[in-house]
Coordinates of N, CA and C in Angstrom, one line a residue:
M58 N 12.3 289.7 39.6 CA 13.4 288.9 39.0 C 13.1 287.4 39.2
R59 N 13.4 286.7 38.2 CA 13.2 285.2 38.3 C 14.4 284.6 39.0
T60 N 14.1 283.6 39.8 CA 15.2 282.9 40.5 C 15.5 281.5 39.8
R61 N 14.8 281.2 38.8 CA 15.1 280.0 38.0 C 14.7 280.2 36.6
P62 N 15.2 279.3 35.7 CA 14.8 279.4 34.3 C 13.3 279.2 34.0
I63 N 12.8 279.7 33.0 CA 11.4 279.4 32.5 C 11.4 278.0 32.0
I64 N 10.4 277.2 32.3 CA 10.3 275.8 31.8 C 9.2 275.8 30.7
I65 N 9.7 275.4 29.5 CA 8.8 275.4 28.3 C 8.5 273.9 28.0
A66 N 7.2 273.6 27.9 CA 6.8 272.3 27.4 C 6.9 272.2 25.9
H67 N 7.9 271.5 25.5 CA 8.2 271.4 24.0 C 7.2 270.6 23.3
R68 N 6.5 271.2 22.4 CA 5.4 270.6 21.6 C 4.3 270.1 22.6
G69 N 4.1 270.9 23.7 CA 3.3 270.4 24.8 C 4.0 269.4 25.6
F70 N 3.3 268.6 26.4 CA 3.9 267.6 27.2 C 4.2 266.4 26.3
S71 N 5.1 266.6 25.4 CA 5.3 265.6 24.3 C 6.0 264.3 24.7
G72 N 6.7 264.3 25.9 CA 7.4 263.1 26.3 C 6.4 262.0 26.7
R73 N 5.2 262.4 27.1 CA 4.2 261.4 27.5 C 2.9 261.4 26.7
Y74 N 2.7 262.4 25.9 CA 1.4 262.5 25.1 C 1.8 262.9 23.7
P75 N 0.8 262.7 22.8 CA 1.1 263.0 21.4 C 1.4 264.4 21.1
E76 N 2.6 264.7 20.6 CA 3.1 266.0 20.4 C 2.2 266.9 19.6
N77 N 2.2 268.2 20.0 CA 1.4 269.2 19.3 C -0.1 268.9 19.1
T78 N -0.6 268.2 20.2 CA -2.1 268.0 20.2 C -2.7 268.8 21.4
L79 N -4.0 269.0 21.4 CA -4.6 269.7 22.5 C -4.4 268.9 23.8
R80 N -4.4 267.6 23.7 CA -4.2 266.8 24.9 C -2.8 267.1 25.5
A81 N -1.8 267.2 24.7 CA -0.4 267.5 25.1 C -0.4 268.9 25.8
F82 N -1.1 269.8 25.2 CA -1.2 271.2 25.8 C -1.9 271.2 27.1
E83 N -3.0 270.5 27.1 CA -3.8 270.4 28.4 C -3.0 269.8 29.5
E84 N -2.3 268.7 29.2 CA -1.5 268.1 30.3 C -0.3 269.0 30.7
A85 N 0.2 269.8 29.8 CA 1.3 270.8 30.2 C 0.7 271.9 31.1
L86 N -0.5 272.3 30.8 CA -1.2 273.3 31.6 C -1.4 272.8 33.0
R87 N -1.8 271.5 33.1 CA -2.0 270.9 34.4 C -0.7 270.9 35.3
L88 N 0.4 270.8 34.6 CA 1.7 270.8 35.3 C 2.0 272.2 35.8
R89 N 1.3 273.2 35.3 CA 1.6 274.6 35.6 C 3.0 275.0 35.1
V90 N 3.3 274.7 33.9 CA 4.6 275.1 33.3 C 4.5 276.6 33.0
D91 N 5.6 277.2 32.7 CA 5.7 278.6 32.4 C 5.3 278.9 31.0
A92 N 5.5 278.0 30.1 CA 5.3 278.2 28.7 C 5.1 276.9 27.9
I93 N 4.4 277.0 26.8 CA 4.3 275.9 25.9 C 4.8 276.3 24.5
E94 N 5.5 275.4 23.8 CA 6.0 275.6 22.5 C 5.3 274.8 21.5
T95 N 5.0 275.3 20.3 CA 4.4 274.6 19.3 C 4.9 275.0 17.9
D96 N 4.6 274.3 16.8 CA 5.0 274.6 15.5 C 3.9 274.8 14.6
V97 N 4.0 275.8 13.7 CA 2.8 276.1 12.8 C 3.2 276.0 11.4
R98 N 2.3 275.4 10.6 CA 2.5 275.3 9.2 C 1.1 275.6 8.5
S99 N 1.2 275.8 7.2 CA 0.0 276.1 6.4 C -0.4 274.9 5.6
T100 N -1.7 274.7 5.5 CA -2.3 273.7 4.7 C -2.4 274.2 3.2
K101 N -2.9 273.3 2.4 CA -3.0 273.7 1.0 C -4.0 274.8 0.8
D102 N -5.0 274.9 1.7 CA -6.0 275.9 1.6 C -5.8 277.1 2.6
G103 N -4.6 277.2 3.1 CA -4.2 278.3 3.9 C -4.5 278.3 5.3
A104 N -5.0 277.2 5.9 CA -5.3 277.1 7.3 C -4.0 276.9 8.1
L105 N -3.9 277.4 9.3 CA -2.7 277.3 10.1 C -2.9 276.2 11.1
I106 N -2.1 275.1 10.9 CA -2.2 274.0 11.8 C -0.9 273.8 12.6
L107 N -1.0 273.0 13.6 CA 0.2 272.8 14.5 C 0.8 271.4 14.3
I108 N 1.9 271.4 13.6 CA 2.6 270.2 13.3 C 4.1 270.5 13.1
H109 N 5.0 269.6 13.6 CA 6.4 269.9 13.4 C 6.9 269.6 12.0
D110 N 6.7 268.4 11.5 CA 7.2 267.9 10.3 C 6.5 268.5 9.1
D111 N 7.1 268.5 7.9 CA 6.5 269.0 6.7 C 5.5 268.0 6.1
T112 N 5.5 266.8 6.6 CA 4.6 265.7 6.2 C 3.8 265.3 7.4
V113 N 2.7 264.6 7.2 CA 1.9 264.0 8.3 C 2.2 262.6 8.6
D114 N 3.2 262.0 7.9 CA 3.5 260.6 8.0 C 3.9 260.1 9.4
R115 N 4.8 260.8 10.1 CA 5.3 260.4 11.4 C 4.3 260.4 12.5
T116 N 3.4 261.4 12.5 CA 2.6 261.6 13.7 C 1.1 261.4 13.4
T117 N 0.7 260.8 12.3 CA -0.7 260.5 12.0 C -0.8 259.2 11.3
N118 N -2.0 258.8 11.0 CA -2.2 257.6 10.2 C -2.4 257.9 8.7
G119 N -2.0 259.1 8.4 CA -2.0 259.5 7.0 C -0.7 259.7 6.4
S120 N -0.6 260.2 5.2 CA 0.7 260.4 4.5 C 0.5 261.6 3.6
G121 N 1.7 262.2 3.3 CA 1.7 263.4 2.4 C 2.2 264.6 3.0
H122 N 2.5 265.6 2.2 CA 3.0 266.9 2.7 C 1.8 267.7 3.1
V123 N 2.1 268.5 4.2 CA 1.1 269.3 4.8 C 0.6 270.3 3.7
K124 N 1.5 270.9 2.9 CA 1.1 271.9 1.9 C 0.3 271.3 0.8
D125 N 0.2 270.0 0.7 CA -0.6 269.4 -0.4 C -2.0 268.9 0.1
L126 N -2.2 269.1 1.4 CA -3.5 268.6 2.0 C -4.3 269.8 2.5
T127 N -5.6 269.6 2.4 CA -6.6 270.7 2.9 C -6.8 270.5 4.4
L128 N -7.3 271.5 5.0 CA -7.7 271.4 6.4 C -8.7 270.3 6.6
D129 N -9.6 270.1 5.8 CA -10.6 269.1 5.9 C -10.0 267.7 5.9
E130 N -9.0 267.5 5.0 CA -8.4 266.2 4.9 C -7.5 266.0 6.1
I131 N -6.8 267.0 6.6 CA -6.0 266.8 7.8 C -6.8 266.6 9.1
S132 N -7.9 267.3 9.2 CA -8.7 267.2 10.4 C -9.3 265.8 10.6
K133 N -9.3 265.0 9.5 CA -9.8 263.6 9.6 C -8.8 262.6 10.1
L134 N -7.5 263.0 10.1 CA -6.4 262.1 10.5 C -6.3 261.9 12.0
D135 N -5.9 260.7 12.4 CA -5.7 260.3 13.8 C -4.2 260.7 14.1
A136 N -4.1 261.7 15.0 CA -2.8 262.2 15.4 C -2.3 261.7 16.8
G137 N -3.1 260.6 17.3 CA -2.7 260.2 18.6 C -2.3 258.7 18.7
S138 N -2.8 257.9 17.9 CA -2.6 256.4 18.0 C -1.1 256.0 17.9
W139 N -0.3 256.8 17.2 CA 1.1 256.5 17.0 C 1.8 256.5 18.4
R140 N 1.2 257.3 19.4 CA 1.8 257.4 20.7 C 1.2 256.4 21.7
G141 N 0.1 255.8 21.3 CA -0.6 254.8 22.1 C -2.1 254.8 21.8
E142 N -2.6 253.6 21.9 CA -4.0 253.4 21.6 C -5.0 254.3 22.4
E143 N -4.5 254.6 23.7 CA -5.3 255.4 24.5 C -5.5 256.8 24.0
F144 N -4.7 257.2 23.1 CA -4.8 258.5 22.5 C -5.4 258.6 21.1
A145 N -6.0 257.5 20.7 CA -6.7 257.4 19.4 C -7.8 258.5 19.3
G146 N -7.8 259.1 18.2 CA -8.8 260.1 18.0 C -8.3 261.6 18.2
E147 N -7.2 261.7 18.7 CA -6.6 263.1 18.8 C -6.3 263.6 17.4
H148 N -6.6 264.9 17.2 CA -6.5 265.4 15.9 C -5.4 266.5 15.9
I149 N -4.9 266.9 14.7 CA -4.0 268.0 14.5 C -4.8 269.3 14.7
P150 N -4.4 270.0 15.7 CA -5.2 271.3 16.0 C -4.8 272.4 15.1
T151 N -5.7 273.4 15.0 CA -5.3 274.6 14.3 C -4.7 275.6 15.4
L152 N -4.0 276.6 14.9 CA -3.5 277.6 15.8 C -4.6 278.3 16.6
A153 N -5.7 278.5 16.0 CA -6.8 279.1 16.7 C -7.3 278.3 17.8
E154 N -7.4 277.0 17.6 CA -7.8 276.1 18.7 C -6.9 276.1 19.9
A155 N -5.6 276.2 19.6 CA -4.6 276.3 20.7 C -4.7 277.6 21.5
L156 N -4.9 278.7 20.7 CA -5.1 280.0 21.4 C -6.4 280.0 22.2
N157 N -7.4 279.4 21.8 CA -8.7 279.3 22.6 C -8.5 278.5 23.8
L158 N -7.7 277.4 23.7 CA -7.4 276.6 24.9 C -6.5 277.3 25.9
I159 N -5.5 277.9 25.5 CA -4.5 278.5 26.4 C -4.9 279.8 27.0
E160 N -5.4 280.7 26.1 CA -6.0 281.9 26.6 C -5.2 282.7 27.6
G161 N -3.9 282.7 27.4 CA -3.0 283.5 28.2 C -2.7 282.9 29.6
E162 N -3.1 281.7 29.8 CA -2.8 281.0 31.1 C -1.3 280.8 31.3
V163 N -0.6 280.6 30.2 CA 0.8 280.5 30.2 C 1.3 281.2 28.9
M164 N 2.6 281.4 28.8 CA 3.2 281.9 27.5 C 3.1 280.9 26.5
L165 N 2.9 281.3 25.2 CA 2.9 280.3 24.1 C 4.0 280.8 23.1
L166 N 4.9 279.8 22.8 CA 5.9 280.1 21.8 C 5.5 279.4 20.5
V167 N 5.3 280.2 19.5 CA 4.8 279.8 18.2 C 6.0 279.7 17.3
E168 N 6.4 278.5 16.9 CA 7.6 278.5 15.9 C 7.1 278.5 14.5
I169 N 7.4 279.5 13.8 CA 7.1 279.6 12.4 C 8.0 278.8 11.5
K170 N 7.5 277.8 10.9 CA 8.3 276.9 10.1 C 8.4 277.4 8.7
E171 N 7.5 278.2 8.2 CA 7.5 278.7 6.9 C 7.3 280.2 6.9
P172 N 8.3 281.0 6.6 CA 8.3 282.4 6.7 C 7.1 283.1 6.0
D173 N 6.6 282.5 4.9 CA 5.5 283.0 4.2 C 4.2 283.0 4.9
T174 N 4.1 282.3 6.0 CA 2.9 282.2 6.9 C 2.9 283.3 7.9
T175 N 4.0 284.1 8.0 CA 4.1 285.1 9.1 C 2.9 286.0 9.2
H176 N 2.5 286.6 8.1 CA 1.4 287.6 8.1 C 0.1 286.9 8.6
A177 N -0.1 285.7 8.2 CA -1.3 285.0 8.6 C -1.3 284.7 10.1
V178 N -0.1 284.3 10.6 CA 0.1 284.0 12.0 C -0.2 285.3 12.8
I179 N 0.3 286.4 12.4 CA 0.1 287.6 13.2 C -1.4 288.0 13.1
E180 N -2.0 287.9 12.0 CA -3.4 288.2 11.9 C -4.3 287.3 12.8
T181 N -3.9 286.1 12.9 CA -4.6 285.2 13.9 C -4.4 285.6 15.3
L182 N -3.2 285.9 15.6 CA -2.9 286.4 17.0 C -3.6 287.7 17.3
R183 N -3.7 288.6 16.3 CA -4.4 289.8 16.5 C -5.9 289.5 16.8
H184 N -6.5 288.6 16.0 CA -7.9 288.3 16.1 C -8.2 287.8 17.5
H185 N -7.3 287.0 18.1 CA -7.5 286.4 19.4 C -6.9 287.3 20.5
M186 N -6.5 288.5 20.2 CA -5.9 289.4 21.2 C -4.8 288.8 22.0
A187 N -3.9 288.1 21.3 CA -2.9 287.2 22.0 C -1.5 287.8 22.0
F188 N -1.3 289.1 21.6 CA 0.0 289.6 21.5 C 0.7 289.7 22.9
G189 N -0.1 289.8 23.9 CA 0.5 289.9 25.3 C 1.1 288.7 25.9
W190 N 0.8 287.5 25.3 CA 1.2 286.3 25.9 C 1.8 285.3 24.8
V191 N 2.1 285.7 23.6 CA 2.7 284.9 22.6 C 4.0 285.4 22.2
N192 N 5.0 284.5 22.1 CA 6.3 284.8 21.5 C 6.4 284.1 20.1
I193 N 7.0 284.8 19.2 CA 7.3 284.2 17.9 C 8.8 283.7 17.9
V194 N 9.0 282.4 17.5 CA 10.3 281.9 17.4 C 10.5 281.2 16.0
S195 N 11.7 281.2 15.5 CA 11.9 280.7 14.2 C 13.4 280.5 13.9
F196 N 13.7 279.5 13.1 CA 15.0 279.3 12.5 C 15.3 280.4 11.4
H197 N 14.2 281.0 10.9 CA 14.3 281.9 9.8 C 14.3 283.3 10.2
S198 N 15.4 284.0 10.0 CA 15.4 285.5 10.4 C 14.4 286.3 9.6
K199 N 14.0 285.8 8.4 CA 13.0 286.5 7.7 C 11.7 286.6 8.4
A200 N 11.3 285.5 9.1 CA 10.0 285.4 9.8 C 10.1 286.4 11.0
I201 N 11.3 286.5 11.7 CA 11.4 287.4 12.8 C 11.3 288.9 12.3
K202 N 12.0 289.2 11.2 CA 11.9 290.5 10.6 C 10.5 290.9 10.2
L203 N 9.8 290.0 9.6 CA 8.4 290.3 9.2 C 7.5 290.6 10.4
T204 N 7.7 289.8 11.5 CA 7.0 289.9 12.7 C 7.2 291.3 13.3
K205 N 8.5 291.7 13.4 CA 8.8 293.0 14.0 C 8.4 294.2 13.2
Q206 N 8.3 294.0 11.9 CA 7.8 295.0 11.0 C 6.3 295.3 11.2
N207 N 5.6 294.2 11.5 CA 4.2 294.3 11.6 C 3.7 294.6 13.0
E208 N 4.4 293.9 14.0 CA 4.1 294.1 15.4 C 5.3 294.2 16.2
P209 N 6.0 295.3 16.3 CA 7.3 295.5 17.0 C 7.3 295.0 18.5
E210 N 6.1 295.0 19.1 CA 6.1 294.6 20.5 C 6.1 293.1 20.8
I211 N 5.9 292.3 19.8 CA 5.8 290.9 20.0 C 7.3 290.4 20.3
P212 N 7.5 289.7 21.4 CA 8.8 289.2 21.7 C 9.2 288.1 20.7
C213 N 10.4 288.0 20.2 CA 10.8 287.1 19.2 C 12.1 286.4 19.6
A214 N 12.3 285.2 19.2 CA 13.6 284.5 19.4 C 14.1 283.9 18.1
L215 N 15.3 284.0 17.8 CA 15.9 283.3 16.7 C 16.5 282.0 17.2
I216 N 16.2 280.9 16.5 CA 16.6 279.6 16.9 C 17.9 279.2 16.2
G217 N 18.8 278.6 16.9 CA 20.0 278.1 16.4 C 20.2 276.6 16.7
G218 N 20.7 275.9 15.7 CA 21.0 274.4 15.9 C 22.4 274.2 16.3
K219 N 22.8 272.9 16.2 CA 24.1 272.5 16.6 C 25.2 273.2 15.9
E220 N 24.9 273.5 14.6 CA 26.0 274.0 13.7 C 26.5 275.4 14.2
I221 N 25.8 276.1 15.0 CA 26.3 277.4 15.5 C 27.3 277.3 16.6
G222 N 27.4 276.1 17.1 CA 28.3 275.9 18.2 C 29.7 275.4 17.9
S223 N 30.1 275.4 16.6 CA 31.4 274.9 16.2 C 32.5 275.7 16.7
S224 N 32.3 277.0 16.9 CA 33.4 277.9 17.4 C 32.7 279.1 18.0
D225 N 33.5 279.8 18.9 CA 32.9 281.1 19.4 C 32.6 282.1 18.3
G226 N 33.4 282.1 17.3 CA 33.1 283.1 16.2 C 31.8 282.8 15.5
T227 N 31.6 281.5 15.3 CA 30.3 281.1 14.6 C 29.1 281.5 15.5
F228 N 29.2 281.2 16.8 CA 28.2 281.5 17.8 C 27.9 283.0 17.8
F229 N 29.0 283.8 17.9 CA 28.9 285.3 17.9 C 28.3 285.8 16.7
D230 N 28.6 285.2 15.5 CA 27.9 285.6 14.3 C 26.4 285.4 14.3
F231 N 26.0 284.3 15.0 CA 24.6 284.0 15.1 C 24.0 285.1 16.0
V232 N 24.7 285.5 17.1 CA 24.2 286.5 17.9 C 24.0 287.8 17.1
Y233 N 24.9 288.1 16.3 CA 24.8 289.3 15.4 C 23.6 289.2 14.5
D234 N 23.3 288.1 14.0 CA 22.1 287.9 13.1 C 20.9 288.0 14.0
T235 N 20.9 287.6 15.2 CA 19.8 287.7 16.1 C 19.4 289.2 16.3
L236 N 20.5 290.0 16.6 CA 20.2 291.4 16.9 C 19.8 292.1 15.6
N237 N 20.4 291.7 14.5 CA 20.1 292.3 13.2 C 18.7 292.1 12.8
C238 N 18.1 291.0 13.1 CA 16.7 290.7 12.7 C 15.7 291.3 13.7
G239 N 16.2 291.8 14.8 CA 15.2 292.4 15.8 C 14.8 291.5 16.9
A240 N 15.3 290.3 17.0 CA 14.9 289.3 18.0 C 15.3 289.8 19.4
N241 N 14.6 289.4 20.4 CA 14.9 289.7 21.8 C 15.6 288.7 22.6
S242 N 15.7 287.5 22.0 CA 16.4 286.4 22.6 C 16.8 285.3 21.6
V243 N 17.7 284.4 22.1 CA 18.1 283.3 21.3 C 17.5 282.0 21.9
M244 N 17.2 281.0 21.1 CA 16.8 279.7 21.5 C 17.7 278.7 20.8
V245 N 18.6 278.1 21.5 CA 19.7 277.4 20.9 C 19.8 276.0 21.4
H246 N 20.4 275.1 20.6 CA 20.6 273.7 21.1 C 21.6 273.8 22.3
Y247 N 21.3 272.9 23.3 CA 22.1 273.0 24.5 C 23.6 272.7 24.3
S248 N 24.0 272.0 23.2 CA 25.4 271.6 23.0 C 26.2 272.9 22.6
T249 N 25.5 274.0 22.2 CA 26.2 275.1 21.7 C 26.6 276.1 22.9
L250 N 26.1 275.8 24.1 CA 26.2 276.8 25.2 C 27.5 276.6 26.0
T251 N 28.1 277.7 26.4 CA 29.1 277.8 27.4 C 28.8 279.0 28.2
P252 N 29.4 279.1 29.4 CA 29.2 280.3 30.3 C 29.6 281.6 29.5
K253 N 30.7 281.5 28.7 CA 31.2 282.7 28.0 C 30.1 283.1 27.0
R254 N 29.5 282.2 26.3 CA 28.6 282.5 25.2 C 27.3 283.1 25.8
I255 N 26.9 282.5 27.0 CA 25.7 283.0 27.6 C 25.9 284.4 28.1
H256 N 27.1 284.7 28.7 CA 27.5 286.0 29.1 C 27.5 287.0 28.0
Y257 N 28.0 286.5 26.8 CA 28.0 287.4 25.6 C 26.6 287.8 25.2
C258 N 25.7 286.9 25.3 CA 24.3 287.2 25.0 C 23.7 288.2 26.0
H259 N 23.9 287.9 27.3 CA 23.4 288.8 28.3 C 23.9 290.2 28.3
E260 N 25.2 290.3 27.9 CA 25.8 291.7 27.7 C 25.1 292.5 26.7
R261 N 24.4 291.8 25.7 CA 23.7 292.4 24.6 C 22.2 292.4 24.9
F262 N 21.8 292.1 26.1 CA 20.4 292.2 26.5 C 19.6 291.2 25.8
L263 N 20.2 290.0 25.5 CA 19.4 288.9 24.9 C 19.2 287.8 25.9
S264 N 18.0 287.3 26.1 CA 17.8 286.2 26.9 C 18.2 284.9 26.2
V265 N 18.6 283.9 26.9 CA 19.1 282.7 26.3 C 18.2 281.5 26.7
G266 N 17.5 280.9 25.7 CA 16.8 279.7 25.9 C 17.5 278.5 25.3
T267 N 17.2 277.3 25.7 CA 17.8 276.2 25.1 C 16.9 275.0 25.0
W268 N 17.2 274.1 24.0 CA 16.4 273.0 23.7 C 17.3 271.8 23.3
T269 N 16.7 270.6 23.3 CA 15.6 270.1 24.1 C 16.2 269.3 25.2
V270 N 16.0 269.7 26.5 CA 16.7 269.1 27.6 C 15.7 268.2 28.4
D271 N 16.1 266.9 28.5 CA 15.2 266.0 29.3 C 16.0 265.3 30.4
N272 N 17.3 265.7 30.6 CA 18.1 265.0 31.6 C 18.3 266.0 32.7
R273 N 18.2 265.5 34.0 CA 18.3 266.3 35.2 C 19.7 266.9 35.3
D274 N 20.7 266.1 35.1 CA 22.1 266.5 35.3 C 22.4 267.6 34.3
L275 N 22.0 267.4 33.0 CA 22.2 268.4 32.0 C 21.5 269.7 32.4
A276 N 20.3 269.6 32.9 CA 19.5 270.8 33.3 C 20.3 271.6 34.4
K277 N 20.8 270.8 35.4 CA 21.5 271.5 36.4 C 22.7 272.2 35.9
K278 N 23.4 271.6 35.0 CA 24.6 272.2 34.4 C 24.3 273.5 33.7
L279 N 23.2 273.5 32.9 CA 22.8 274.7 32.1 C 22.3 275.8 33.1
I280 N 21.6 275.4 34.2 CA 21.2 276.4 35.1 C 22.3 277.1 35.7
A281 N 23.4 276.3 36.1 CA 24.6 276.9 36.7 C 25.3 277.8 35.7
M282 N 25.1 277.6 34.4 CA 25.7 278.5 33.4 C 24.9 279.8 33.3
G283 N 23.7 279.8 33.7 CA 22.9 281.0 33.6 C 21.8 281.1 32.5
V284 N 21.3 279.9 32.0 CA 20.3 280.0 31.0 C 19.0 280.6 31.6
D285 N 18.2 281.2 30.7 CA 17.0 281.8 31.1 C 15.8 281.0 30.8
A286 N 15.8 280.0 30.0 CA 14.7 279.2 29.6 C 15.2 277.8 29.2
I287 N 14.4 276.8 29.5 CA 14.7 275.4 29.1 C 13.5 274.8 28.5
A288 N 13.6 274.3 27.3 CA 12.5 273.6 26.6 C 12.7 272.1 26.8
S289 N 11.7 271.4 27.2 CA 11.8 270.0 27.5 C 10.6 269.2 27.0
N290 N 10.8 268.0 26.6 CA 9.7 267.0 26.3 C 9.1 266.5 27.6
F291 N 9.9 266.6 28.7 CA 9.4 266.1 30.0 C 9.4 267.3 31.0
P292 N 8.5 268.2 30.8 CA 8.5 269.4 31.7 C 8.3 269.0 33.2
D293 N 7.7 267.9 33.4 CA 7.5 267.5 34.8 C 8.9 267.2 35.5
V294 N 9.8 266.6 34.7 CA 11.1 266.3 35.2 C 11.8 267.6 35.5
M295 N 11.7 268.6 34.6 CA 12.4 269.8 34.7 C 11.8 270.6 35.9
L296 N 10.5 270.6 36.1 CA 9.9 271.3 37.3 C 10.4 270.7 38.6
E297 N 10.5 269.3 38.6 CA 11.0 268.6 39.8 C 12.4 269.0 40.0
T298 N 13.2 269.1 39.0 CA 14.6 269.5 39.1 C 14.7 270.9 39.7
M299 N 13.9 271.8 39.2 CA 13.9 273.2 39.7 C 13.5 273.2 41.2
A300 N 12.5 272.4 41.6 CA 12.1 272.4 43.0 C 13.1 271.8 43.9
A301 N 14.0 270.9 43.4 CA 15.0 270.3 44.2 C 16.2 271.3 44.4

């Protein structure tokens, strides 16, 4: 039995390093976090790369939609300089590169941004024999359903944003959707959580994760409520909070 929530490095150690890069993942591993979260999208030629936005504009020196660029074009972009010149030369990694780096050292949460990539993601996980240490998470219930249809044993979480917190009824409807698509847990914005709602999930054997928490006092409040996992851009701060 765990005595504290799982600490998830959100997009790697993204509070101090370029998000969704191998450097951010390496630094998260050095912290000995419990898990790393990342985002997967498909390029024009079907390669699976790790990037949050649907364009490369914010986190690279390039521009354009991911779906309109080839892997070769994307691999030439600098994905580190925007965070600091000391990170110049970092590239946007592929899902395969991240799997090779992590190799089950910690849990990896793969957020599927585009449901149509689900089959390709599962095939990549199968090739790397990663089913035992990867969770699939998504805002899209379709992606969860497709995952469970193909590999029922892969743990999955349905993600919910601020909008599901408007009322207990709205939150409970989201929980129903979570159960209906076969997910094992919810991953929701911290503003949506109350002790009552967490208890409601636990009664239905759903784990409760929350994002994105960078404040110590907020983390302590959520821990007191009974959350099972906390995603943070500053996992070092969260680990220090747990230790205290």
